[in-house]
C-alpha cells in the first residue's frame, strides 16, 4: 500500500510538474505576443511620425517659397521704363537657405511649386531666380531658366532687366573659367530687337565689360560704335567708364584712341551733371598711361569752364602724371585754377 501511495504520489508529482511546465510555456508565449505588439506599435508610431514630419517639411518649404515670391511681388514696381534697379534678387534663395538648409531647390522646381500654390510668377520672379542662379554660379540653371522665359509658350515676356542679368552672368561664367562663345552677345541683341526689348545703357556697358573680360578690345569698340549707330543710344558715364577700362588693357595706344576721346570729352562738356568722379579719374588714368597730356589739358579746361572742382584723388593723379612727364609747370597751373576740393 505504501508503494502504491508513493507511486500515486509520484504520479501526482509528475503530473503537477507537467502542469507547471505547461503553464510556463503559456506564460512565455503571452509575453512574446505582448512584446511583439508593443514593438509593432512603436514602429507604426515612428512611421507615422516620419510621414508627419515629411508632410510638414514640404508644407513649410512651399510656404517659404510662396512668402518669398509674394514679398518680391509686393516690392516690384508696376513699370520700370528706364530703370535697372530691382528688388534684391537673392531674397528667394536666402529664405530657402534660412529655412531649408539641407534642401537644394532648382529654379524650375520653385516655379512649379508656386504654380501649384496658385501663385503665377511674373517677370520679376523670373528675374529674381535668374539673378540667384548667377550669383550662386549655377550657370547651366541660369541658361535653362533664361531659355524657359524666352520660349513662345512662356507666360511671361523677358524685359531689358532679364537680358542685362543674363549678360552679367556671361561675365561671371568667363571669370569662372567657363568657355563662352562671344557670338552669343550678338544673338542676344538680335533677340532683344525681335522681342521689341530696347537695350539701355547698362546693357551696353555690360556688353563692353564682357569683351574686356574676354580680352577682345576690337569687339568692344564695335559694340561701342553700334550704340549711337544701330541703337540710337547716347553713351553715358557708365559706358565710357567700361570703354576706358578696355582701352587701358592695351599695351600701346589703340588706333581709335583719339576718336573715343573726342566723343568722351564732348560728353563731359555737354553732360557735366552726369559725370561722376569715377569717370574723371578714369579719363586721367587712361590719358596718363598713353602720355596724352593734351587730352588731360582739354579735360582740365572743360572742368574749369564748368566750375567743376577736382577731388584730392584726381589732383594726386595729375601731380603724378605731370611729375613723370617732367612738366612741373603744369602742377602750378592746376593749383592756380582753384579746382582742388579739400
Tab-separated table of N, CA, C and O in Angstrom, residues 204-272:
chain	number	residue	atom	x	y	z
A	204	UNK	N	24.748	97.935	-72.670
A	204	UNK	CA	25.980	98.091	-73.447
A	204	UNK	C	27.220	98.196	-72.569
A	204	UNK	O	28.306	97.753	-72.973
A	205	UNK	N	27.091	98.763	-71.392
A	205	UNK	CA	28.260	98.779	-70.505
A	205	UNK	C	28.609	97.352	-70.094
A	205	UNK	O	29.799	97.004	-69.979
A	206	UNK	N	27.584	96.500	-69.930
A	206	UNK	CA	27.832	95.094	-69.596
A	206	UNK	C	28.439	94.354	-70.783
A	206	UNK	O	29.349	93.527	-70.625
A	207	UNK	N	27.940	94.649	-71.990
A	207	UNK	CA	28.499	94.035	-73.208
A	207	UNK	C	29.982	94.383	-73.347
A	207	UNK	O	30.827	93.520	-73.632
A	208	UNK	N	30.303	95.656	-73.122
A	208	UNK	CA	31.708	96.084	-73.210
A	208	UNK	C	32.542	95.411	-72.124
A	208	UNK	O	33.689	95.009	-72.353
A	209	UNK	N	31.958	95.265	-70.931
A	209	UNK	CA	32.664	94.572	-69.843
A	209	UNK	C	32.933	93.108	-70.199
A	209	UNK	O	33.975	92.553	-69.826
A	210	UNK	N	31.990	92.480	-70.913
A	210	UNK	CA	32.198	91.093	-71.356
A	210	UNK	C	33.408	91.018	-72.277
A	210	UNK	O	34.279	90.150	-72.125
A	211	UNK	N	33.464	91.941	-73.232
A	211	UNK	CA	34.593	91.963	-74.176
A	211	UNK	C	35.898	92.212	-73.452
A	211	UNK	O	36.932	91.594	-73.769
A	212	UNK	N	35.884	93.109	-72.470
A	212	UNK	CA	37.099	93.397	-71.701
A	212	UNK	C	37.528	92.169	-70.905
A	212	UNK	O	38.727	91.837	-70.836
A	213	UNK	N	36.552	91.471	-70.307
A	213	UNK	CA	36.862	90.270	-69.522
A	213	UNK	C	37.440	89.174	-70.409
A	213	UNK	O	38.346	88.439	-69.996
A	214	UNK	N	36.917	89.091	-71.645
A	214	UNK	CA	37.401	88.082	-72.590
A	214	UNK	C	38.669	88.523	-73.311
A	214	UNK	O	39.259	87.747	-74.078
A	215	UNK	N	39.094	89.787	-73.093
A	215	UNK	CA	40.314	90.277	-73.719
A	215	UNK	C	40.159	90.627	-75.187
A	215	UNK	O	41.137	90.611	-75.936
A	216	UNK	N	38.927	90.951	-75.610
A	216	UNK	CA	38.683	91.274	-77.018
A	216	UNK	C	38.385	92.765	-77.157
A	216	UNK	O	37.232	93.202	-77.105
A	217	UNK	N	39.437	93.550	-77.319
A	217	UNK	CA	39.306	95.001	-77.395
A	217	UNK	C	38.550	95.451	-78.646
A	217	UNK	O	37.699	96.346	-78.585
A	218	UNK	N	38.863	94.855	-79.777
A	218	UNK	CA	38.243	95.262	-81.037
A	218	UNK	C	36.730	95.045	-81.011
A	218	UNK	O	35.971	95.869	-81.515
A	219	UNK	N	36.310	93.934	-80.421
A	219	UNK	CA	34.871	93.666	-80.352
A	219	UNK	C	34.177	94.692	-79.461
A	219	UNK	O	33.060	95.124	-79.750
A	220	UNK	N	34.844	95.092	-78.391
A	220	UNK	CA	34.280	96.124	-77.509
A	220	UNK	C	34.060	97.418	-78.281
A	220	UNK	O	33.029	98.087	-78.126
A	221	UNK	N	35.027	97.789	-79.136
A	221	UNK	CA	34.900	99.006	-79.931
A	221	UNK	C	33.742	98.903	-80.918
A	221	UNK	O	32.983	99.859	-81.123
A	222	UNK	N	33.585	97.729	-81.529
A	222	UNK	CA	32.487	97.524	-82.483
A	222	UNK	C	31.135	97.759	-81.816
A	222	UNK	O	30.261	98.425	-82.377
A	223	UNK	N	30.968	97.215	-80.619
A	223	UNK	CA	29.694	97.401	-79.929
A	223	UNK	C	29.516	98.847	-79.483
A	223	UNK	O	28.398	99.363	-79.462
A	224	UNK	N	30.613	99.521	-79.145
A	224	UNK	CA	30.510	100.932	-78.771
A	224	UNK	C	30.012	101.752	-79.954
A	224	UNK	O	29.185	102.651	-79.795
A	225	UNK	N	30.512	101.444	-81.144
A	225	UNK	CA	30.084	102.169	-82.341
A	225	UNK	C	28.607	101.897	-82.654
A	225	UNK	O	27.914	102.746	-83.223
A	226	UNK	N	28.132	100.718	-82.290
A	226	UNK	CA	26.728	100.380	-82.551
A	226	UNK	C	25.769	101.158	-81.675
A	226	UNK	O	24.599	101.324	-82.017
A	227	UNK	N	26.253	101.612	-80.529
A	227	UNK	CA	25.372	102.276	-79.567
A	227	UNK	C	24.666	103.462	-80.203
A	227	UNK	O	23.442	103.600	-80.144
A	228	UNK	N	25.459	104.337	-80.830
A	228	UNK	CA	24.879	105.521	-81.447
A	228	UNK	C	24.357	105.243	-82.852
A	228	UNK	O	23.452	105.930	-83.320
A	229	UNK	N	24.914	104.243	-83.508
A	229	UNK	CA	24.505	103.947	-84.879
A	229	UNK	C	23.233	103.133	-84.951
A	229	UNK	O	22.142	103.663	-85.211
A	230	UNK	N	23.331	101.841	-84.684
A	230	UNK	CA	22.186	100.943	-84.837
A	230	UNK	C	21.116	101.143	-83.768
A	230	UNK	O	19.926	101.002	-84.031
A	231	UNK	N	21.534	101.484	-82.534
A	231	UNK	CA	20.570	101.522	-81.438
A	231	UNK	C	20.168	102.933	-81.018
A	231	UNK	O	19.335	103.102	-80.124
A	232	UNK	N	20.765	103.941	-81.654
A	232	UNK	CA	20.373	105.336	-81.400
A	232	UNK	C	20.378	105.669	-79.914
A	232	UNK	O	19.480	106.319	-79.385
A	233	UNK	N	21.415	105.212	-79.232
A	233	UNK	CA	21.514	105.415	-77.792
A	233	UNK	C	22.761	106.241	-77.489
A	233	UNK	O	23.823	106.002	-78.051
A	234	UNK	N	22.627	107.222	-76.613
A	234	UNK	CA	23.762	108.062	-76.258
A	234	UNK	C	24.566	107.396	-75.137
A	234	UNK	O	24.001	107.013	-74.107
A	235	UNK	N	25.870	107.250	-75.330
A	235	UNK	CA	26.695	106.659	-74.263
A	235	UNK	C	26.614	107.492	-72.990
A	235	UNK	O	26.550	108.718	-73.044
A	236	UNK	N	26.615	106.825	-71.853
A	236	UNK	CA	26.579	107.530	-70.591
A	236	UNK	C	27.888	107.314	-69.835
A	236	UNK	O	28.839	106.729	-70.354
A	237	UNK	N	27.939	107.809	-68.623
A	237	UNK	CA	29.161	107.735	-67.825
A	237	UNK	C	29.611	106.298	-67.613
A	237	UNK	O	30.806	105.995	-67.659
A	238	UNK	N	28.650	105.407	-67.403
A	238	UNK	CA	28.982	104.006	-67.151
A	238	UNK	C	29.573	103.332	-68.386
A	238	UNK	O	30.528	102.555	-68.290
A	239	UNK	N	29.016	103.628	-69.545
A	239	UNK	CA	29.529	103.048	-70.794
A	239	UNK	C	30.946	103.538	-71.065
A	239	UNK	O	31.840	102.749	-71.407
A	240	UNK	N	31.172	104.846	-70.881
A	240	UNK	CA	32.514	105.391	-71.114
A	240	UNK	C	33.518	104.810	-70.119
A	240	UNK	O	34.667	104.529	-70.471
A	241	UNK	N	33.099	104.621	-68.872
A	241	UNK	CA	33.995	104.041	-67.873
A	241	UNK	C	34.409	102.626	-68.266
A	241	UNK	O	35.580	102.240	-68.136
A	242	UNK	N	33.433	101.846	-68.759
A	242	UNK	CA	33.733	100.487	-69.207
A	242	UNK	C	34.673	100.500	-70.398
A	242	UNK	O	35.612	99.687	-70.488
A	243	UNK	N	34.447	101.439	-71.324
A	243	UNK	CA	35.286	101.509	-72.522
A	243	UNK	C	36.709	101.927	-72.168
A	243	UNK	O	37.686	101.402	-72.734
A	244	UNK	N	36.863	102.874	-71.251
A	244	UNK	CA	38.196	103.301	-70.829
A	244	UNK	C	38.956	102.148	-70.180
A	244	UNK	O	40.184	102.032	-70.328
A	245	UNK	N	38.240	101.308	-69.470
A	245	UNK	CA	38.870	100.128	-68.868
A	245	UNK	C	39.421	99.200	-69.947
A	245	UNK	O	40.505	98.619	-69.804
A	246	UNK	N	38.668	99.068	-71.039
A	246	UNK	CA	39.124	98.247	-72.169
A	246	UNK	C	40.368	98.863	-72.795
A	246	UNK	O	41.344	98.165	-73.103
A	247	UNK	N	40.358	100.188	-72.978
A	247	UNK	CA	41.496	100.885	-73.607
A	247	UNK	C	42.755	100.710	-72.760
A	247	UNK	O	43.851	100.455	-73.274
A	248	UNK	N	42.613	100.843	-71.435
A	248	UNK	CA	43.780	100.731	-70.552
A	248	UNK	C	44.375	99.326	-70.547
A	248	UNK	O	45.529	99.143	-70.146
A	249	UNK	N	43.598	98.353	-71.002
A	249	UNK	CA	44.106	96.979	-71.047
A	249	UNK	C	45.108	96.784	-72.182
A	249	UNK	O	45.810	95.758	-72.229
A	250	UNK	N	45.200	97.756	-73.102
A	250	UNK	CA	46.145	97.671	-74.220
A	250	UNK	C	47.536	98.119	-73.789
A	250	UNK	O	47.684	98.992	-72.930
A	251	UNK	N	48.523	97.528	-74.413
A	251	UNK	CA	49.912	97.905	-74.115
A	251	UNK	C	50.345	99.128	-74.916
A	251	UNK	O	51.252	99.848	-74.525
A	252	UNK	N	49.712	99.358	-76.056
A	252	UNK	CA	50.052	100.523	-76.875
A	252	UNK	C	48.777	101.299	-77.196
A	252	UNK	O	47.663	100.786	-77.069
A	253	UNK	N	48.959	102.521	-77.624
A	253	UNK	CA	47.810	103.385	-77.905
A	253	UNK	C	46.968	102.809	-79.041
A	253	UNK	O	47.466	102.598	-80.149
A	254	UNK	N	45.672	102.523	-78.778
A	254	UNK	CA	44.802	101.990	-79.838
A	254	UNK	C	44.610	103.007	-80.959
A	254	UNK	O	44.681	104.220	-80.740
A	255	UNK	N	44.357	102.519	-82.150
A	255	UNK	CA	44.169	103.404	-83.307
A	255	UNK	C	42.965	104.331	-83.134
A	255	UNK	O	42.944	105.448	-83.653
A	256	UNK	N	41.968	103.849	-82.397
A	256	UNK	CA	40.730	104.613	-82.250
A	256	UNK	C	40.761	105.533	-81.030
A	256	UNK	O	39.742	106.117	-80.656
A	257	UNK	N	41.915	105.679	-80.397
A	257	UNK	CA	42.014	106.444	-79.147
A	257	UNK	C	41.487	107.870	-79.305
A	257	UNK	O	40.650	108.331	-78.518
A	258	UNK	N	41.976	108.581	-80.309
A	258	UNK	CA	41.590	109.987	-80.484
A	258	UNK	C	40.098	110.140	-80.732
A	258	UNK	O	39.463	111.067	-80.211
A	259	UNK	N	39.528	109.218	-81.509
A	259	UNK	CA	38.096	109.296	-81.816
A	259	UNK	C	37.257	109.076	-80.557
A	259	UNK	O	36.257	109.767	-80.326
A	260	UNK	N	37.670	108.110	-79.738
A	260	UNK	CA	36.957	107.833	-78.492
A	260	UNK	C	37.054	109.026	-77.548
A	260	UNK	O	36.055	109.444	-76.945
A	261	UNK	N	38.238	109.608	-77.443
A	261	UNK	CA	38.409	110.726	-76.522
A	261	UNK	C	37.656	111.966	-76.990
A	261	UNK	O	37.206	112.770	-76.168
A	262	UNK	N	37.523	112.113	-78.279
A	262	UNK	CA	36.742	113.238	-78.794
A	262	UNK	C	35.279	113.121	-78.349
A	262	UNK	O	34.678	114.097	-77.885
A	263	UNK	N	34.740	111.912	-78.483
A	263	UNK	CA	33.354	111.681	-78.043
A	263	UNK	C	33.241	111.796	-76.532
A	263	UNK	O	32.250	112.325	-76.003
A	264	UNK	N	34.252	111.331	-75.827
A	264	UNK	CA	34.241	111.365	-74.363
A	264	UNK	C	34.273	112.786	-73.823
A	264	UNK	O	33.471	113.159	-72.955
A	265	UNK	N	35.172	113.604	-74.356
A	265	UNK	CA	35.266	114.983	-73.887
A	265	UNK	C	34.033	115.795	-74.263
A	265	UNK	O	33.616	116.703	-73.527
A	266	UNK	N	33.412	115.448	-75.394
A	266	UNK	CA	32.156	116.097	-75.779
A	266	UNK	C	31.062	115.757	-74.764
A	266	UNK	O	30.249	116.612	-74.400
A	267	UNK	N	31.055	114.518	-74.318
A	267	UNK	CA	30.085	114.099	-73.303
A	267	UNK	C	30.315	114.865	-72.002
A	267	UNK	O	29.352	115.340	-71.376
A	268	UNK	N	31.561	115.004	-71.592
A	268	UNK	CA	31.878	115.718	-70.356
A	268	UNK	C	31.432	117.178	-70.461
A	268	UNK	O	30.856	117.745	-69.525
A	269	UNK	N	31.661	117.792	-71.609
A	269	UNK	CA	31.302	119.203	-71.801
A	269	UNK	C	29.781	119.401	-71.794
A	269	UNK	O	29.292	120.368	-71.176
A	270	UNK	N	29.052	118.504	-72.436
A	270	UNK	CA	27.605	118.682	-72.597
A	270	UNK	C	26.776	118.051	-71.482
A	270	UNK	O	25.612	118.418	-71.292
A	271	UNK	N	27.366	117.097	-70.758
A	271	UNK	CA	26.625	116.396	-69.703
A	271	UNK	C	27.406	116.404	-68.394
A	271	UNK	O	27.504	115.384	-67.713
A	272	UNK	N	27.939	117.549	-68.055
A	272	UNK	CA	28.802	117.625	-66.881
A	272	UNK	C	28.079	117.170	-65.618
A	272	UNK	O	28.680	116.619	-64.681
